[in-house]
Amino acid sequence: MKRNDIILIGILLVIAVGAFFYFNNNRKEGDKVVVTIDGKFYKEFPLNKDIETDIEVPGGGSNHLVIKDGYADVTAASCPDELCVHQKSIHSVKESIICLPNKVVVEIKGDAESELDGVAN
Ligand SMILES: [Zn+2]
């Protein structure tokens, strides 16, 4: 085996192990924060990991999403009414923050359903 082959195998192994842990963790993480724009999936984040990110709306708008201590909140937005900013932070499955002008929906979804499906199948 050439040295390059060994490096390549090493890289593949790291990716495989990383993917394994990633998906394994993802399954156990449970609740997710799912962001949709105009009804289309945009991004999802684990609820139990603190992040701060901007949701970029096609056409120029944005909503600032903060996930902290298991709560998701929109803390700033480009929309004129800022109703989404004034909505309470969410942390339970099926709770959502909606920004009508930007057509952004931030919703909490649980993993319980998909896990049950997996068992049933
Ligand atoms: Zn808004």
Coordinates of C-alpha atoms and ligand atoms in Angstrom, one line a residue:
M1 CA 0.0 0.0 0.0
K2 CA 1.2 3.5 -0.8
R3 CA 1.3 6.2 1.7
N4 CA -1.5 8.1 0.0
D5 CA -3.7 5.0 0.2
I6 CA -3.2 4.8 3.9
I7 CA -4.0 8.5 4.3
L8 CA -7.1 8.1 2.2
I9 CA -8.3 5.1 4.2
G10 CA -7.6 7.1 7.4
I11 CA -9.7 10.0 6.1
L12 CA -12.6 7.7 5.1
L13 CA -12.5 6.0 8.5
V14 CA -12.7 9.4 10.3
I15 CA -15.6 10.4 8.1
A16 CA -17.4 7.0 8.8
V17 CA -16.9 7.3 12.5
G18 CA -17.9 10.9 12.5
A19 CA -21.1 10.1 10.5
F20 CA -21.9 7.3 12.9
F21 CA -21.7 9.5 16.0
Y22 CA -23.5 12.3 14.2
F23 CA -26.5 10.2 13.3
N24 CA -26.4 8.3 16.6
N25 CA -26.4 11.6 18.5
N26 CA -29.1 13.1 16.3
R27 CA -31.4 10.2 17.0
K28 CA -31.0 10.6 20.7
E29 CA -31.2 14.4 20.7
G30 CA -34.9 14.2 20.4
D31 CA -36.6 17.5 19.8
K32 CA -35.5 19.6 16.8
V33 CA -36.1 23.2 15.8
V34 CA -37.3 23.1 12.2
V35 CA -37.3 26.3 10.1
T36 CA -39.4 26.6 7.0
I37 CA -39.6 29.5 4.6
D38 CA -42.8 29.8 2.5
G39 CA -43.7 26.3 3.4
K40 CA -40.3 24.9 2.2
F41 CA -37.8 23.3 4.5
Y42 CA -34.9 25.6 5.2
K43 CA -32.8 24.2 8.1
E44 CA -33.1 22.3 11.3
F45 CA -31.2 22.5 14.5
P46 CA -31.1 20.3 17.6
L47 CA -33.0 22.0 20.4
N48 CA -30.5 21.0 23.1
K49 CA -27.6 22.8 21.4
D50 CA -27.1 26.5 21.9
I51 CA -26.7 28.3 18.6
E52 CA -27.3 31.7 17.2
T53 CA -28.0 32.1 13.5
D54 CA -29.6 34.3 10.8
I55 CA -32.4 32.8 8.8
E56 CA -31.9 34.4 5.4
V57 CA -35.1 34.9 3.6
P58 CA -35.0 35.0 -0.3
G59 CA -35.7 38.6 -1.3
G60 CA -33.6 40.2 1.4
G61 CA -35.3 39.7 4.8
S62 CA -33.9 37.9 7.8
N63 CA -34.8 36.5 11.2
H64 CA -32.3 36.1 14.0
L65 CA -32.8 32.7 15.6
V66 CA -31.4 31.9 19.0
I67 CA -31.5 28.5 20.6
K68 CA -30.4 28.5 24.2
D69 CA -31.1 26.2 27.2
G70 CA -33.6 24.2 25.2
Y71 CA -35.6 27.3 24.1
A72 CA -35.8 28.7 20.6
D73 CA -36.5 32.4 20.1
V74 CA -36.5 35.0 17.4
T75 CA -34.6 37.9 18.8
A76 CA -34.5 40.2 15.8
A77 CA -36.1 40.4 12.4
S78 CA -36.3 42.6 9.3
C79 CA -40.1 42.4 9.1
P80 CA -42.0 45.7 9.8
D81 CA -44.4 44.3 12.5
E82 CA -41.7 42.3 14.4
L83 CA -44.5 40.1 15.8
C84 CA -42.2 37.1 15.6
V85 CA -39.7 39.0 17.8
H86 CA -42.4 39.6 20.4
Q87 CA -43.6 36.0 20.4
K88 CA -42.5 34.0 23.4
S89 CA -39.6 31.6 23.1
I90 CA -40.7 28.0 22.4
H91 CA -39.5 24.7 23.8
S92 CA -42.3 22.1 23.5
V93 CA -43.1 20.0 20.5
K94 CA -45.6 21.6 18.1
E95 CA -45.0 25.1 19.4
S96 CA -44.0 27.6 16.8
I97 CA -42.9 31.1 16.1
I98 CA -44.3 32.5 12.8
C99 CA -43.2 35.5 10.9
L100 CA -45.9 36.3 8.4
P101 CA -44.1 39.1 6.4
N102 CA -41.0 36.8 5.9
K103 CA -43.1 33.6 5.7
V104 CA -40.8 32.1 8.2
V105 CA -42.0 29.4 10.5
V106 CA -39.8 28.1 13.4
E107 CA -41.4 25.0 14.8
I108 CA -40.3 22.4 17.4
K109 CA -40.7 18.8 16.2
G110 CA -40.1 15.7 18.3
D111 CA -38.3 12.6 17.2
A112 CA -40.7 10.3 19.0
E113 CA -43.0 9.8 16.0
S114 CA -40.3 8.7 13.6
E115 CA -38.8 6.4 16.2
L116 CA -42.2 4.7 16.7
D117 CA -42.5 4.3 13.0
G118 CA -39.1 2.6 12.9
V119 CA -40.2 0.1 15.5
A120 CA -43.5 -0.6 13.8
N121 CA -41.8 -1.3 10.5
Ligands
ZN1 ZN -41.5 38.9 11.8

